[in-house]
Every structure is written in structure tokens, then in C-alpha cells.
PDB file of C-alpha atoms in Angstrom:
ATOM      1  CA  MET A   1      15.430  64.324  43.911  1.00 36.00           C
ATOM      2  CA  ASN A   2      18.015  61.486  43.620  1.00 36.00           C
ATOM      3  CA  PHE A   3      20.555  60.553  41.111  1.00 37.00           C
ATOM      4  CA  LEU A   4      22.165  56.933  41.114  1.00 39.00           C
ATOM      5  CA  LYS A   5      24.979  56.122  38.812  1.00 39.00           C
ATOM      6  CA  THR A   6      25.899  52.492  38.072  1.00 39.00           C
ATOM      7  CA  THR A   7      28.736  51.674  35.993  1.00 38.00           C
ATOM      8  CA  VAL A   8      28.393  48.477  33.737  1.00 39.00           C
ATOM      9  CA  LEU A   9      30.781  47.401  31.078  1.00 34.00           C
ATOM     10  CA  SER A  10      32.574  50.866  31.061  1.00 31.00           C
ATOM     11  CA  ARG A  11      29.080  52.369  30.270  1.00 34.00           C
ATOM     12  CA  THR A  12      27.491  54.854  32.711  1.00 33.00           C
ATOM     13  CA  ILE A  13      23.584  54.197  32.943  1.00 34.00           C
ATOM     14  CA  THR A  14      21.937  57.184  34.878  1.00 32.00           C
ATOM     15  CA  PHE A  15      18.627  56.231  36.882  1.00 33.00           C
ATOM     16  CA  PHE A  16      16.734  59.346  37.757  1.00 34.00           C
ATOM     17  CA  PHE A  17      14.349  58.609  40.644  1.00 32.00           C
ATOM     18  CA  ALA A  18      11.484  61.443  41.105  1.00 30.00           C
ATOM     19  CA  ILE A  19      10.776  60.452  44.562  1.00 31.00           C
ATOM     20  CA  TRP A  20       8.946  63.591  45.363  1.00 31.00           C
ATOM     21  CA  LEU A  21       6.567  63.226  42.513  1.00 32.00           C
ATOM     22  CA  PHE A  22       5.406  59.724  43.766  1.00 35.00           C
ATOM     23  CA  TRP A  23       5.030  61.066  47.226  1.00 34.00           C
ATOM     24  CA  PHE A  24       3.049  64.153  45.883  1.00 34.00           C
ATOM     25  CA  ALA A  25       0.874  62.018  43.714  1.00 36.00           C
ATOM     26  CA  GLY A  26       0.283  59.657  46.530  1.00 36.00           C
ATOM     27  CA  ALA A  27       1.627  56.728  43.987  1.00 37.00           C
ATOM     28  CA  THR A  28       3.401  53.719  45.736  1.00 33.00           C
ATOM     29  CA  MET A  29       4.609  52.316  42.370  1.00 32.00           C
ATOM     30  CA  PRO A  30       8.286  50.806  42.541  1.00 42.00           C
ATOM     31  CA  ILE A  31      10.911  51.789  40.243  1.00 48.00           C
ATOM     32  CA  ASP A  32      11.867  48.775  38.162  1.00 66.00           C
ATOM     33  CA  ALA A  33      15.288  49.122  36.599  1.00 78.00           C
ATOM     34  CA  LYS A  34      16.616  46.326  34.510  1.00 86.00           C
ATOM     35  CA  ILE A  35      20.095  45.590  33.020  1.00 88.00           C
ATOM     36  CA  VAL A  36      20.612  43.425  29.805  1.00 90.00           C
ATOM     37  CA  LEU A  37      23.959  41.375  29.491  1.00 88.00           C
ATOM     38  CA  THR A  38      25.673  38.473  27.993  1.00 88.00           C
ATOM     39  CA  VAL A  39      26.787  35.748  29.960  1.00 89.00           C
ATOM     40  CA  ASP A  40      28.316  32.547  28.424  1.00 87.00           C
ATOM     41  CA  ASP A  41      27.141  33.421  24.895  1.00 88.00           C
ATOM     42  CA  GLU A  42      23.376  34.200  26.116  1.00 92.00           C
ATOM     43  CA  ILE A  43      21.442  37.114  26.584  1.00 93.00           C
ATOM     44  CA  TYR A  44      20.227  37.715  30.236  1.00 92.00           C
ATOM     45  CA  VAL A  45      18.090  40.399  32.032  1.00 91.00           C
ATOM     46  CA  MET A  46      18.548  41.307  35.835  1.00 90.00           C
ATOM     47  CA  ASN A  47      17.535  43.740  38.450  1.00 88.00           C
ATOM     48  CA  ASP A  48      19.967  46.922  38.769  1.00 84.00           C
ATOM     49  CA  ASP A  49      20.895  45.232  42.342  1.00 86.00           C
ATOM     50  CA  GLY A  50      22.154  41.970  40.805  1.00 87.00           C
ATOM     51  CA  SER A  51      19.009  39.911  41.605  1.00 91.00           C
ATOM     52  CA  GLY A  52      16.555  38.236  39.626  1.00 91.00           C
ATOM     53  CA  ARG A  53      18.748  37.139  36.892  1.00 92.00           C
ATOM     54  CA  ARG A  54      16.926  35.426  33.887  1.00 94.00           C
ATOM     55  CA  ARG A  55      18.152  34.078  30.617  1.00 94.00           C
ATOM     56  CA  LEU A  56      16.373  35.342  27.597  1.00 94.00           C
ATOM     57  CA  THR A  57      17.996  33.310  24.896  1.00 94.00           C
ATOM     58  CA  GLN A  58      18.881  29.648  24.525  1.00 90.00           C
ATOM     59  CA  SER A  59      20.812  29.120  21.377  1.00 81.00           C
ATOM     60  CA  LEU A  60      23.124  26.244  21.394  1.00 78.00           C
ATOM     61  CA  GLN A  61      24.569  26.392  18.228  1.00 82.00           C
ATOM     62  CA  ASN A  62      25.232  30.125  18.293  1.00 87.00           C
ATOM     63  CA  MET A  63      26.949  33.052  20.250  1.00 90.00           C
ATOM     64  CA  ASP A  64      24.630  35.835  21.270  1.00 92.00           C
ATOM     65  CA  SER A  65      26.117  39.339  22.176  1.00 90.00           C
ATOM     66  CA  TYR A  66      25.980  43.196  22.280  1.00 92.00           C
ATOM     67  CA  PRO A  67      22.402  43.496  23.842  1.00 94.00           C
ATOM     68  CA  ARG A  68      21.065  46.899  23.581  1.00 93.00           C
ATOM     69  CA  TRP A  69      17.599  48.336  24.865  1.00 93.00           C
ATOM     70  CA  SER A  70      15.133  49.969  22.658  1.00 93.00           C
ATOM     71  CA  PRO A  71      14.672  53.539  23.790  1.00 93.00           C
ATOM     72  CA  ASP A  72      11.113  52.641  25.207  1.00 91.00           C
ATOM     73  CA  GLY A  73      12.512  49.592  26.964  1.00 90.00           C
ATOM     74  CA  THR A  74      10.073  47.151  25.570  1.00 92.00           C
ATOM     75  CA  GLN A  75      12.602  45.407  23.126  1.00 94.00           C
ATOM     76  CA  ILE A  76      16.190  44.086  23.019  1.00 95.00           C
ATOM     77  CA  ALA A  77      18.368  44.163  19.856  1.00 96.00           C
ATOM     78  CA  PHE A  78      21.374  41.804  19.808  1.00 94.00           C
ATOM     79  CA  THR A  79      24.085  40.225  17.555  1.00 92.00           C
ATOM     80  CA  ARG A  80      24.090  36.653  16.878  1.00 92.00           C
ATOM     81  CA  TYR A  81      27.225  34.897  15.591  1.00 89.00           C
ATOM     82  CA  MET A  82      26.060  32.028  13.694  1.00 84.00           C
ATOM     83  CA  ASP A  83      28.458  29.132  15.002  1.00 73.00           C
ATOM     84  CA  LYS A  84      30.257  28.805  18.302  1.00 67.00           C
ATOM     85  CA  THR A  85      33.532  28.271  16.811  1.00 67.00           C
ATOM     86  CA  ARG A  86      34.358  31.692  17.593  1.00 60.00           C
ATOM     87  CA  THR A  87      35.372  32.463  14.062  1.00 65.00           C
ATOM     88  CA  GLN A  88      32.985  34.969  13.707  1.00 66.00           C
ATOM     89  CA  THR A  89      32.670  35.186   9.932  1.00 78.00           C
ATOM     90  CA  THR A  90      29.137  35.476  10.026  1.00 87.00           C
ATOM     91  CA  SER A  91      26.587  37.201  12.340  1.00 90.00           C
ATOM     92  CA  GLU A  92      23.275  38.833  12.085  1.00 93.00           C
ATOM     93  CA  VAL A  93      21.126  41.355  13.970  1.00 96.00           C
ATOM     94  CA  PHE A  94      18.167  40.168  16.051  1.00 96.00           C
ATOM     95  CA  VAL A  95      15.541  41.902  18.141  1.00 98.00           C
ATOM     96  CA  MET A  96      13.115  40.469  20.661  1.00 96.00           C
ATOM     97  CA  ASN A  97      10.482  41.650  23.264  1.00 96.00           C
ATOM     98  CA  ALA A  98      12.182  42.528  26.711  1.00 92.00           C
ATOM     99  CA  ASP A  99      10.971  39.142  28.059  1.00 93.00           C
ATOM    100  CA  GLY A 100      12.666  37.245  25.357  1.00 94.00           C
ATOM    101  CA  THR A 101       9.502  36.501  23.410  1.00 96.00           C
ATOM    102  CA  ASP A 102       8.932  37.222  19.711  1.00 97.00           C
ATOM    103  CA  LEU A 103      12.656  36.722  18.279  1.00 96.00           C
ATOM    104  CA  LYS A 104      13.052  38.410  14.748  1.00 97.00           C
ATOM    105  CA  ARG A 105      15.963  38.158  12.696  1.00 95.00           C
ATOM    106  CA  LEU A 106      16.539  41.447  11.055  1.00 97.00           C
ATOM    107  CA  THR A 107      19.577  40.656   8.908  1.00 95.00           C
ATOM    108  CA  ASP A 108      20.260  37.547   6.889  1.00 92.00           C
ATOM    109  CA  ASN A 109      23.465  37.078   4.681  1.00 90.00           C
ATOM    110  CA  ASN A 110      26.873  35.341   4.839  1.00 87.00           C
ATOM    111  CA  ASP A 111      28.640  38.329   6.238  1.00 90.00           C
ATOM    112  CA  ILE A 112      29.024  40.161   9.599  1.00 90.00           C
ATOM    113  CA  ASP A 113      26.224  42.488  10.743  1.00 92.00           C
ATOM    114  CA  ALA A 114      26.832  43.681  14.151  1.00 90.00           C
ATOM    115  CA  TYR A 115      27.679  46.957  16.278  1.00 90.00           C
ATOM    116  CA  HIS A 116      24.167  48.039  16.169  1.00 92.00           C
ATOM    117  CA  CYS A 117      22.436  50.737  17.853  1.00 93.00           C
ATOM    118  CA  TRP A 118      18.715  51.911  18.133  1.00 95.00           C
ATOM    119  CA  ALA A 119      17.630  55.344  16.637  1.00 96.00           C
ATOM    120  CA  PRO A 120      16.337  57.580  19.508  1.00 95.00           C
ATOM    121  CA  ASP A 121      12.890  57.084  18.382  1.00 95.00           C
ATOM    122  CA  GLY A 122      13.060  53.459  17.978  1.00 95.00           C
ATOM    123  CA  THR A 123      11.963  53.198  14.537  1.00 97.00           C
ATOM    124  CA  GLN A 124      15.418  52.244  13.059  1.00 97.00           C
ATOM    125  CA  ILE A 125      18.630  50.305  13.941  1.00 97.00           C
ATOM    126  CA  ALA A 126      21.985  51.308  12.463  1.00 95.00           C
ATOM    127  CA  PHE A 127      24.759  48.458  12.398  1.00 94.00           C
ATOM    128  CA  SER A 128      28.173  47.938  10.731  1.00 91.00           C
ATOM    129  CA  SER A 129      28.443  45.148   8.012  1.00 90.00           C
ATOM    130  CA  THR A 130      31.136  43.661   5.776  1.00 88.00           C
ATOM    131  CA  ARG A 131      28.225  42.532   3.171  1.00 88.00           C
ATOM    132  CA  SER A 132      29.837  45.355   0.714  1.00 85.00           C
ATOM    133  CA  GLY A 133      33.513  43.706   1.102  1.00 84.00           C
ATOM    134  CA  ALA A 134      34.605  46.382   3.683  1.00 83.00           C
ATOM    135  CA  TRP A 135      33.064  47.817   7.083  1.00 85.00           C
ATOM    136  CA  GLU A 136      30.332  50.035   6.203  1.00 88.00           C
ATOM    137  CA  VAL A 137      27.292  51.548   8.005  1.00 90.00           C
ATOM    138  CA  PHE A 138      23.761  50.453   7.172  1.00 93.00           C
ATOM    139  CA  VAL A 139      20.256  51.486   8.642  1.00 95.00           C
ATOM    140  CA  ILE A 140      17.325  49.073   8.791  1.00 97.00           C
ATOM    141  CA  ASP A 141      13.853  50.233   8.997  1.00 97.00           C
ATOM    142  CA  LEU A 142      11.864  48.288  11.464  1.00 97.00           C
ATOM    143  CA  ALA A 143       8.676  48.784   9.924  1.00 96.00           C
ATOM    144  CA  THR A 144       9.371  47.682   6.774  1.00 96.00           C
ATOM    145  CA  LEU A 145      12.879  45.903   7.212  1.00 95.00           C
ATOM    146  CA  ALA A 146      14.361  47.948   4.159  1.00 96.00           C
ATOM    147  CA  VAL A 147      18.027  48.200   4.535  1.00 95.00           C
ATOM    148  CA  LYS A 148      19.794  51.223   3.288  1.00 95.00           C
ATOM    149  CA  GLN A 149      23.592  51.618   3.173  1.00 92.00           C
ATOM    150  CA  VAL A 150      24.670  54.964   4.592  1.00 90.00           C
ATOM    151  CA  THR A 151      28.637  55.063   4.204  1.00 86.00           C
ATOM    152  CA  ASN A 152      30.876  54.084   1.101  1.00 83.00           C
ATOM    153  CA  GLY A 153      34.413  54.298   1.948  1.00 77.00           C
ATOM    154  CA  GLY A 154      35.327  51.302   3.833  1.00 60.00           C
ATOM    155  CA  ARG A 155      36.348  51.123   7.745  1.00 55.00           C
ATOM    156  CA  ASP A 156      38.514  48.654   9.610  1.00 54.00           C
ATOM    157  CA  ALA A 157      37.073  46.404  12.446  1.00 51.00           C
ATOM    158  CA  ALA A 158      38.244  49.069  14.993  1.00 48.00           C
ATOM    159  CA  SER A 159      36.063  51.762  13.672  1.00 54.00           C
ATOM    160  CA  ALA A 160      33.154  49.656  13.026  1.00 68.00           C
ATOM    161  CA  SER A 161      31.044  50.673  15.978  1.00 78.00           C
ATOM    162  CA  VAL A 162      28.103  53.157  15.128  1.00 84.00           C
ATOM    163  CA  ASP A 163      25.914  55.520  17.289  1.00 85.00           C
ATOM    164  CA  TRP A 164      23.127  57.895  16.523  1.00 87.00           C
ATOM    165  CA  SER A 165      22.988  61.833  17.485  1.00 85.00           C
ATOM    166  CA  PRO A 166      20.837  62.268  20.494  1.00 85.00           C
ATOM    167  CA  ASP A 167      18.026  63.905  18.263  1.00 83.00           C
ATOM    168  CA  GLY A 168      18.275  60.969  15.563  1.00 81.00           C
ATOM    169  CA  THR A 169      19.220  63.371  13.074  1.00 81.00           C
ATOM    170  CA  GLN A 170      22.741  62.098  12.399  1.00 77.00           C
TER     171      GLN A 170
END
């Protein structure tokens, strides 16, 4: 078995290659690892060797950033700042298929909704927002689009990032 570690934007992505399994089963299926990234305010995907870069978003009036893969790799969530003036006073959370199709706006208000992350089971997205007057954490259910505030204490922008526990219970 091989392990390959690639560092991208200070985050280590670990790829596990079970070559022996493919050999044993007689499969010749290639392993297709993709990286999602932001370039010039747009979302792109590329192969893990840097080839095949393809633009997924084309938003001339907005700034797209913070792309995150869904746990099953079929979708990408990202933050869209609603103007390119870089005042960053309004942003929303969006999700799209991994090929850039079926773009959906998950949040819609005049505040900052950002710093999102997928629940391990892919059914919810947690994000930080200023919609209550201070930085708070919210969770959106992707089936119903119901949004629930889960903190009530205010946070400064430096502590606005959120993450799920590995089992998704916290």
C-alpha cells in the first residue's frame, strides 16, 4: 500500500492508494484525485498533479472563495462575496455539483455568511454569520434548507471558523 501526502494551502490531503486491491481484483480503474481551489476570485478544479485545470464559476460581479468538497466528492460548497469591491459586507453560501452544474444559493440575507464546512454525512453545512449582529455559528439542513443558530455568545472575526467533529455529533 502507498501513501502520498500533498500540502495545499496549509492543509494536508492524504490519498490512500490500495494498489494491491486493484491488482488482486484484476481492475485497471485509474485513481482520479481532484483539487478544488480559488484563482482570481473564481472556483476551479484540477488534477492532483496540477494538470487539467477547469473553471467552474463565472461570476463577473462577485468574488467566489473558500471551496470545500462534500464528503462524497459529488458537490462543492463555497462562499460568494456579493460584490468585487472587496468590502466584503455581504456574502452567501452556495453549493454546486463537482462539475459546476446545478448552482444553488443556500443563504440569502444582507450579512456575512462564510467559513462553512460540511457535516461528515453530507446532510448539513455549518457556517459562521453576522446575521444576529455578532459572529455566531449556524447549521443549514440541505434537505429542507432550514437554518438553525447553534451558538449565542458572539465571536470576533478571528474565531469565526467552524468545523464538525469526525463523527458529526458536535
